[in-house]
XYZ file of C-alpha atoms in Angstrom:
442
model
C 96.280 108.820 72.345
C 94.107 111.346 70.183
C 97.135 111.941 67.846
C 97.736 108.312 67.313
C 94.001 107.464 66.474
C 94.203 110.207 63.952
C 97.304 108.942 62.445
C 95.602 105.670 62.139
C 92.667 107.008 60.628
C 94.843 108.814 57.958
C 96.640 105.774 56.847
C 93.388 103.919 56.661
C 91.997 106.341 53.881
C 93.503 104.967 50.858
C 91.822 101.598 51.542
C 88.186 103.478 51.488
C 89.184 105.569 48.355
C 87.480 104.677 45.069
C 89.957 102.549 42.857
C 90.600 103.628 39.202
C 90.691 99.988 37.478
C 87.962 97.415 37.256
C 89.493 93.756 37.394
C 87.961 91.129 35.383
C 85.278 88.973 37.139
C 87.410 85.898 37.459
C 90.389 87.865 39.137
C 87.852 89.545 41.283
C 86.120 86.187 42.464
C 89.551 84.873 43.152
C 90.500 87.763 45.283
C 87.015 87.686 47.156
C 87.712 83.963 47.705
C 91.185 84.536 49.120
C 89.916 87.414 51.330
C 87.237 85.133 52.892
C 89.779 82.469 53.520
C 91.934 85.016 55.137
C 89.036 86.068 57.356
C 88.108 82.581 58.320
C 91.723 81.858 59.474
C 91.848 85.089 61.572
C 88.456 84.230 63.017
C 89.685 80.934 64.045
C 92.744 82.489 65.466
C 90.393 84.925 67.491
C 88.500 81.662 68.980
C 91.612 80.409 70.139
C 92.577 83.621 72.155
C 91.991 83.458 75.923
C 88.898 85.344 77.260
C 89.780 88.742 78.097
C 88.377 90.877 80.807
C 87.143 94.561 80.214
C 90.602 95.617 81.129
C 92.404 93.632 78.579
C 93.775 91.014 80.890
C 93.205 87.273 80.815
C 89.906 86.566 82.706
C 90.284 85.119 86.129
C 89.034 81.437 86.841
C 85.937 81.015 88.529
C 87.448 79.922 91.697
C 90.002 83.085 91.646
C 86.972 85.143 91.090
C 85.219 83.690 94.029
C 87.968 84.566 96.131
C 88.228 88.167 94.942
C 84.808 88.598 95.850
C 85.377 87.084 99.261
C 88.468 89.033 99.824
C 86.637 92.176 99.036
C 84.109 91.368 101.742
C 86.943 90.602 104.055
C 88.354 94.077 103.375
C 85.160 95.897 104.899
C 84.799 93.405 107.738
C 88.575 93.918 108.698
C 88.458 97.836 108.156
C 85.387 98.108 110.465
C 87.200 95.950 113.043
C 90.220 98.268 112.983
C 88.302 101.641 112.464
C 86.492 100.661 116.224
C 90.120 100.398 117.776
C 90.592 103.983 119.357
C 94.610 103.112 119.191
C 94.524 103.266 115.503
C 94.849 106.531 113.484
C 95.931 105.667 109.851
C 94.960 102.471 108.427
C 96.452 100.681 105.593
C 95.341 97.124 104.447
C 95.725 94.789 101.246
C 92.955 92.634 101.621
C 94.206 90.075 99.058
C 97.354 90.012 101.008
C 95.302 89.294 104.254
C 93.331 86.658 102.249
C 96.665 84.896 101.422
C 97.799 85.157 105.122
C 94.571 83.242 106.073
C 95.106 81.064 103.196
C 98.426 80.120 104.798
C 97.090 79.596 108.302
C 94.315 77.209 106.470
C 97.282 75.520 104.793
C 99.139 74.735 107.808
C 96.397 74.208 110.218
C 94.239 70.942 110.910
C 90.399 70.628 112.453
C 89.185 74.157 113.768
C 92.136 76.005 113.122
C 92.102 75.496 109.470
C 88.404 75.954 109.442
C 88.246 79.176 111.209
C 90.849 80.569 108.650
C 88.615 79.715 105.904
C 85.579 80.906 107.606
C 87.067 84.285 108.124
C 87.447 84.736 104.409
C 83.788 83.379 104.044
C 85.389 80.436 102.273
C 84.411 77.619 104.527
C 82.024 75.918 101.951
C 84.814 76.081 99.311
C 87.484 72.877 98.602
C 90.812 73.711 100.326
C 92.544 72.973 96.839
C 90.344 75.635 95.119
C 91.099 78.190 98.138
C 94.551 77.781 97.574
C 94.864 77.683 93.949
C 92.147 80.595 93.625
C 94.307 82.878 96.005
C 97.297 82.078 94.382
C 95.914 82.975 90.817
C 94.193 86.143 92.357
C 97.366 87.451 94.234
C 99.627 86.655 91.161
C 97.234 88.812 88.821
C 96.628 91.812 91.172
C 100.484 92.168 92.204
C 101.915 91.948 88.620
C 103.730 95.140 88.672
C 104.801 95.002 85.112
C 101.505 94.297 83.365
C 99.899 96.940 85.839
C 102.517 99.528 85.786
C 102.445 100.214 89.170
C 105.483 99.738 92.005
C 104.269 97.035 94.265
C 106.920 95.625 96.239
C 105.734 92.625 98.245
C 107.318 90.263 100.618
C 105.848 87.486 102.774
C 107.630 85.719 105.703
C 106.744 83.170 108.245
C 109.042 83.277 111.340
C 109.244 80.286 113.394
C 111.054 79.855 116.922
C 114.380 78.446 116.776
C 113.360 75.116 118.400
C 110.784 74.401 115.490
C 111.407 73.082 112.112
C 108.967 73.851 109.197
C 107.984 70.704 107.393
C 109.213 70.270 103.808
C 105.768 69.798 102.019
C 104.542 72.885 103.827
C 107.380 75.008 102.805
C 107.080 73.930 99.096
C 103.134 74.355 99.183
C 103.297 77.789 100.864
C 105.974 78.932 98.396
C 103.947 77.670 95.432
C 100.477 79.366 96.676
C 101.616 82.322 98.480
C 105.173 82.972 97.712
C 106.172 82.752 101.362
C 109.531 82.705 102.652
C 110.437 80.627 105.742
C 112.782 81.543 108.685
C 113.744 80.630 112.222
C 114.281 83.142 114.746
C 115.690 83.267 118.161
C 114.247 86.000 120.332
C 116.753 85.181 123.144
C 118.549 88.258 121.698
C 115.374 90.277 121.007
C 117.236 93.332 119.643
C 119.142 91.153 117.154
C 115.875 89.330 116.131
C 113.914 92.783 115.732
C 116.793 94.167 113.749
C 116.747 91.084 111.267
C 113.054 91.470 110.730
C 113.415 95.270 109.860
C 116.282 94.522 107.693
C 114.559 91.862 105.860
C 111.432 94.187 105.394
C 113.680 97.050 104.357
C 115.578 95.050 101.597
C 112.127 93.445 100.267
C 110.838 97.114 99.784
C 114.092 98.653 98.648
C 114.550 100.486 101.577
C 110.891 102.382 101.471
C 109.605 100.374 104.520
C 112.714 100.797 106.949
C 110.894 99.452 109.999
C 107.997 96.728 110.739
C 108.054 96.835 114.476
C 109.841 97.990 117.519
C 108.875 95.177 119.611
C 107.405 91.588 119.625
C 105.437 90.783 122.846
C 104.944 87.104 122.328
C 108.188 85.630 121.160
C 107.200 82.009 121.500
C 105.135 81.596 118.774
C 105.326 82.183 114.825
C 105.150 85.356 113.192
C 103.636 86.485 109.904
C 105.074 89.258 108.420
C 103.814 91.031 105.147
C 106.184 93.817 104.019
C 104.929 96.170 101.075
C 105.654 99.158 99.215
C 103.289 100.394 96.803
C 103.191 103.645 94.628
C 100.353 104.377 92.146
C 101.417 105.179 88.690
C 98.786 107.779 87.593
C 96.995 107.417 84.428
C 97.553 110.960 83.926
C 100.172 112.581 86.074
C 100.575 115.525 88.094
C 102.868 118.179 87.055
C 106.010 117.859 89.438
C 105.970 121.914 89.399
C 102.452 121.932 90.764
C 103.426 120.963 94.449
C 103.545 123.413 97.332
C 103.349 123.245 101.084
C 99.841 123.399 102.714
C 98.187 122.610 105.834
C 96.410 119.520 106.570
C 93.937 119.669 109.105
C 93.691 116.525 111.367
C 91.367 118.098 113.580
C 89.788 121.341 113.516
C 92.385 122.285 116.360
C 95.485 120.449 114.939
C 97.071 121.133 111.555
C 100.048 119.730 110.107
C 102.089 121.079 107.144
C 102.420 118.472 104.111
C 103.293 118.837 100.404
C 100.172 119.128 98.111
C 100.415 118.239 94.635
C 97.476 119.565 92.313
C 96.048 118.807 88.827
C 92.786 119.135 86.988
C 91.551 116.573 84.674
C 88.430 114.529 83.748
C 87.486 112.008 86.521
C 84.405 109.935 87.812
C 83.105 112.211 90.412
C 80.028 111.988 92.951
C 78.726 114.735 95.253
C 76.503 113.217 97.931
C 74.794 116.285 99.209
C 72.570 114.131 101.644
C 75.352 112.605 103.495
C 77.722 115.374 103.089
C 80.466 113.528 101.203
C 82.372 113.503 97.966
C 84.276 110.888 95.896
C 86.543 110.971 93.068
C 87.914 107.890 91.117
C 91.411 108.433 89.597
C 92.393 105.480 86.994
C 96.028 104.233 87.453
C 98.518 103.444 84.568
C 97.057 100.821 82.040
C 93.664 101.384 83.655
C 93.624 98.212 85.284
C 93.028 99.536 88.884
C 91.701 102.785 90.120
C 92.339 104.788 93.420
C 89.037 105.973 95.088
C 89.109 108.702 97.631
C 85.732 109.179 99.921
C 85.980 112.370 102.028
C 83.653 114.361 104.034
C 82.669 117.868 102.868
C 84.206 119.536 106.078
C 86.589 118.333 108.687
C 85.310 115.727 110.966
C 86.322 112.410 112.515
C 85.621 109.672 109.989
C 83.163 107.718 112.167
C 80.209 108.782 110.326
C 81.345 107.961 107.199
C 82.410 104.670 108.351
C 79.453 103.503 109.710
C 78.004 103.991 105.927
C 81.012 102.307 104.205
C 79.905 98.664 102.899
C 80.562 96.797 99.847
C 77.097 97.417 98.764
C 77.267 101.060 99.534
C 80.181 101.556 97.753
C 78.732 99.994 94.746
C 75.865 102.224 94.956
C 78.090 105.310 95.120
C 80.271 104.268 92.131
C 76.956 103.594 90.210
C 76.210 107.465 90.779
C 79.641 108.933 89.454
C 79.778 110.920 86.453
C 82.585 111.777 84.470
C 83.385 115.602 84.737
C 86.274 118.049 85.317
C 87.581 117.690 88.701
C 90.690 120.125 90.173
C 92.252 117.537 92.833
C 94.723 118.525 95.462
C 96.265 115.406 97.592
C 99.150 115.045 99.913
C 102.447 113.908 98.653
C 104.671 111.564 100.486
C 104.995 108.330 101.866
C 102.537 106.744 104.403
C 104.237 104.014 106.564
C 101.879 101.897 108.821
C 102.182 98.701 110.506
C 99.470 96.912 111.940
C 99.470 93.649 114.079
C 96.283 92.029 112.772
C 96.070 89.313 115.464
C 93.458 90.468 117.686
C 91.558 92.193 114.907
C 91.638 88.820 113.095
C 90.455 87.187 116.248
C 87.538 89.482 116.610
C 86.303 88.113 113.202
C 86.597 84.586 114.265
C 90.059 83.449 113.985
C 90.489 82.532 117.709
C 92.079 79.089 117.684
C 95.175 79.664 115.642
C 96.092 82.530 118.151
C 95.566 80.599 121.293
C 98.602 78.749 122.542
C 96.706 75.968 123.950
C 94.169 75.229 121.164
C 95.999 75.925 118.136
C 96.661 73.115 115.902
C 99.421 74.066 113.006
C 100.735 70.922 112.865
C 100.767 70.804 109.165
C 103.521 73.404 109.357
C 105.719 71.615 111.821
C 104.371 68.032 112.088
C 103.948 68.616 115.656
C 101.155 70.742 117.510
C 104.104 72.836 118.837
C 103.048 76.240 117.063
C 100.370 79.028 117.345
C 100.109 82.244 115.640
C 101.626 85.102 118.021
C 101.308 87.861 115.549
C 100.476 89.056 111.925
C 102.305 91.982 111.087
C 100.937 93.897 108.133
C 103.247 96.715 107.208
C 103.047 99.052 104.114
C 104.806 101.869 102.606
C 102.221 103.923 100.457
C 103.736 106.730 98.083
C 101.666 109.530 96.975
C 103.483 111.119 94.246
C 103.179 113.049 91.029
C 104.401 110.074 88.613
C 102.174 109.099 85.801
C 101.478 108.788 81.997
C 102.043 111.990 80.037
C 98.678 114.027 79.706
C 97.059 115.458 76.418
C 97.907 119.372 77.222
C 95.253 120.057 74.402
C 92.524 119.103 76.888
C 92.784 122.202 78.700
C 91.500 124.196 75.944
C 88.220 122.191 76.029
C 84.915 123.544 77.266
C 84.433 120.613 79.849
C 87.344 121.490 81.760
C 85.749 124.632 82.580
C 84.443 125.271 86.114
C 85.528 122.109 87.665
C 84.400 120.711 90.895
C 86.990 121.127 93.788
C 88.340 118.032 95.715
C 90.724 119.375 98.036
C 92.078 116.372 100.318
C 93.159 118.455 103.464
C 91.451 116.659 106.055
C 90.885 112.860 106.987
C 89.663 110.736 103.892
C 89.148 107.067 103.066
C 90.816 105.381 100.212
C 90.554 102.520 98.146
C 92.389 100.782 95.305
C 90.228 98.683 93.491
C 90.904 96.087 90.733
C 89.017 96.951 87.426
C 88.429 93.216 86.420
C 87.889 91.244 89.487
C 86.398 94.114 91.714
C 88.834 93.001 94.495
C 90.384 95.641 96.697
C 94.337 95.779 96.509
C 94.095 98.412 99.376
C 91.829 100.000 101.708
C 92.659 102.446 104.247
C 92.170 105.988 105.829
C 94.517 109.004 106.068
C 94.113 110.558 109.381
C 97.398 111.878 110.247
C 100.001 112.481 107.213
C 103.733 113.144 108.297
C 104.281 116.752 108.888
C 105.001 119.384 111.685
C 102.475 120.891 113.496
C 101.767 124.404 112.156
C 99.148 126.174 114.242
C 96.473 125.562 116.654
C 93.187 126.836 115.353
C 89.934 128.021 117.524
């Protein structure tokens, strides 16, 4: 980037040099008038351009920006609900995708079933049309892989029992707003039904997510399935040769061997000595989003950090970050996580849609013959070295000397944050990466 700027400056030099001729006053006046006319035309064209956000994208509409803020609140609420579940280790959620699933329930529901879905999203006071249009715009913006130069393969499908037919207007509306596919499934042959779901997820993610689930407990209701593969493309790549095998301490007494990738660069960084944690923010390609990692100083359960983690506290921490040299080491590999969010969403207030006797999802089928049996939210998240080329001249600079060390060899919390809207593309924690047990430590 630095070289490109220098080239542009060199090309611009002649325009600033003193000219050797002095045109007559009339010619000079004509040139001046012509130049002013061109400036006026350029100014008018500039006014007609769509408003751009700080990251260079067209700004979201007011309703989409509102839903972005509400989905960020949902992220923390749902994360905390899941963190309290002792049966959950790794957590990986896309709040904007969960918000779209709630939008789908609202679209297909009536009465309390629909209003509860909006309330979980803190959108109960918004008009239905604004909720659906706003979520559609937000999801289309943040999941645009081409504009963001990340890999994000996303598929959403609503499965219904073979006895139920989806209403045409619901099918069209859910495709329009939430890009949902629809399918009937027969669980009389449970093995084939599960195979069908998993094969669809694998195809959707180009084989990166080979399995959503091994079992479905309730087979008489509707299933929402989100299947995703996400791979960050770093603004400055890790060197592919700077990868080695290290230990990741799941606990003080349990360590697994994992590949670790390393690089040193200038990043936003904050060390909270009072709360004994450190944070780093790594921009992704095109700088439209960034990956934020929050990690305790030492190996410990994440419960203490999670009690601190709120939307307001994150904003405070980010405000204290300063750009400085950081030597970063991260696990390399794919983390695959599937959550059935049904009970966690119920804990946040979505109680009627999941109740066979109370659910009114009649806009989905025209009858009160459906309830929400499961909400499968499955993601493969790949941590890899790929990214933009980095300026090698930076390593001779003074500011890269004595870097802070950010060695992610024990459990941490991470978020992928949208630069423009502030919405969270992902929120999660890595407690146990894939790897073989290395040793027991006393």
